[in-house]
Structures are given as C-alpha cells and as structure tokens.
Amino acid sequence: MPIRTVITHAKKHPGLIPQFFFLVVGMTGASCYLIRLAKGPHVSWNRKNNPEPWNTYGPNYQYKLVAVNTDYKALKKEGPDF
C-alpha cells in the first residue's frame, strides 16, 4: 500500500491510525525475528567452507533470545574438541 494512500485513509478515518501503527510494528518485529533466525548459529549457509557453524561458538555463547536463570558467562566447556 503506498504511503500516500495510508495517509489519506488516516485523515479520513482517524480510528485507523492505531491499526496502521500496530501493523507496521508487527511487520517490523516479524522481519527482525526472521533475520535473527537466519543468522543463528544453527543455520549453515555455506556447507563447503563451514559445515558445522555451531562448533565455532564457545560454551558461554547465549543461543536463546531471553535467558532468565542461566548465567552464560559462568559456564565451562564439558566434553572433547572435535
């Protein structure tokens, strides 16, 4: 939808302004989350040069978006190097 059309509708019907606002906020949030998922350590875009990208991160790398009870700085590596 062109911006001029949105502005015209918003001037004629001011009740649509919150709807347009939340539509833009939702689309922006969804786009940012998709970008975060695509750049995550579990995604391998280049299998020839980096077949296992998750092995390059240490045990203190925070994989989750929100970590409530886990202190990632205090974690130590458990297991062998591959």
Tab-separated table of C-alpha atoms in Angstrom:
chain	number	residue	atom	x	y	z
A	1	MET	CA	0.000	0.000	0.000
A	2	PRO	CA	1.535	3.338	-0.937
A	3	ILE	CA	2.196	5.701	1.926
A	4	ARG	CA	0.092	8.453	0.367
A	5	THR	CA	-2.955	6.165	0.399
A	6	VAL	CA	-2.362	5.274	4.048
A	7	ILE	CA	-2.106	8.948	4.998
A	8	THR	CA	-5.280	9.766	3.054
A	9	HIS	CA	-7.211	6.979	4.794
A	10	ALA	CA	-5.816	8.036	8.181
A	11	LYS	CA	-7.003	11.619	7.645
A	12	LYS	CA	-10.494	10.491	6.647
A	13	HIS	CA	-10.778	7.802	9.341
A	14	PRO	CA	-8.622	8.614	12.398
A	15	GLY	CA	-9.646	5.335	14.034
A	16	LEU	CA	-7.402	3.519	11.552
A	17	ILE	CA	-4.213	5.140	12.884
A	18	PRO	CA	-3.698	2.552	15.692
A	19	GLN	CA	-4.340	-0.252	13.226
A	20	PHE	CA	-1.691	1.083	10.831
A	21	PHE	CA	0.702	1.586	13.742
A	22	PHE	CA	0.359	-1.969	15.053
A	23	LEU	CA	0.527	-3.346	11.517
A	24	VAL	CA	3.893	-1.644	10.984
A	25	VAL	CA	5.169	-2.688	14.423
A	26	GLY	CA	4.129	-6.307	13.813
A	27	MET	CA	5.720	-6.450	10.372
A	28	THR	CA	8.937	-4.909	11.691
A	29	GLY	CA	9.096	-7.331	14.619
A	30	ALA	CA	8.456	-10.336	12.390
A	31	SER	CA	11.124	-9.207	9.923
A	32	CYS	CA	13.695	-8.680	12.677
A	33	TYR	CA	12.942	-12.108	14.155
A	34	LEU	CA	13.302	-13.800	10.754
A	35	ILE	CA	16.653	-12.076	10.247
A	36	ARG	CA	17.754	-13.263	13.702
A	37	LEU	CA	16.727	-16.823	12.854
A	38	ALA	CA	18.558	-16.723	9.527
A	39	LYS	CA	21.778	-15.526	11.166
A	40	GLY	CA	21.639	-18.009	14.062
A	41	PRO	CA	24.493	-20.421	14.791
A	42	HIS	CA	22.384	-23.458	13.872
A	43	VAL	CA	21.971	-22.309	10.241
A	44	SER	CA	24.623	-23.286	7.709
A	45	TRP	CA	24.511	-21.170	4.540
A	46	ASN	CA	27.810	-22.486	3.169
A	47	ARG	CA	28.243	-26.227	3.701
A	48	LYS	CA	31.586	-26.473	1.878
A	49	ASN	CA	33.561	-23.918	3.907
A	50	ASN	CA	31.767	-24.203	7.248
A	51	PRO	CA	29.778	-27.449	7.542
A	52	GLU	CA	29.204	-27.176	11.312
A	53	PRO	CA	28.988	-23.483	12.312
A	54	TRP	CA	27.700	-24.293	15.800
A	55	ASN	CA	31.094	-25.754	16.754
A	56	THR	CA	32.812	-22.361	16.429
A	57	TYR	CA	30.932	-20.918	19.415
A	58	GLY	CA	32.081	-21.497	22.959
A	59	PRO	CA	30.001	-22.774	25.875
A	60	ASN	CA	29.322	-19.237	27.090
A	61	TYR	CA	27.585	-18.123	23.860
A	62	GLN	CA	23.954	-17.189	24.542
A	63	TYR	CA	21.831	-19.046	21.989
A	64	LYS	CA	18.472	-18.044	23.422
A	65	LEU	CA	16.900	-14.645	22.885
A	66	VAL	CA	15.986	-14.359	26.576
A	67	ALA	CA	17.764	-16.344	29.281
A	68	VAL	CA	16.100	-15.981	32.664
A	69	ASN	CA	18.033	-18.236	35.045
A	70	THR	CA	21.197	-19.146	33.130
A	71	ASP	CA	24.446	-17.239	33.593
A	72	TYR	CA	26.284	-17.962	30.342
A	73	LYS	CA	29.493	-16.258	31.482
A	74	ALA	CA	29.983	-18.836	34.244
A	75	LEU	CA	29.589	-21.926	32.026
A	76	LYS	CA	32.628	-24.064	31.281
A	77	LYS	CA	33.246	-26.446	28.413
A	78	GLU	CA	32.306	-30.059	29.028
A	79	GLY	CA	33.445	-32.625	26.526
A	80	PRO	CA	36.086	-33.133	23.861
A	81	ASP	CA	37.081	-30.865	20.980
A	82	PHE	CA	36.035	-32.097	17.556
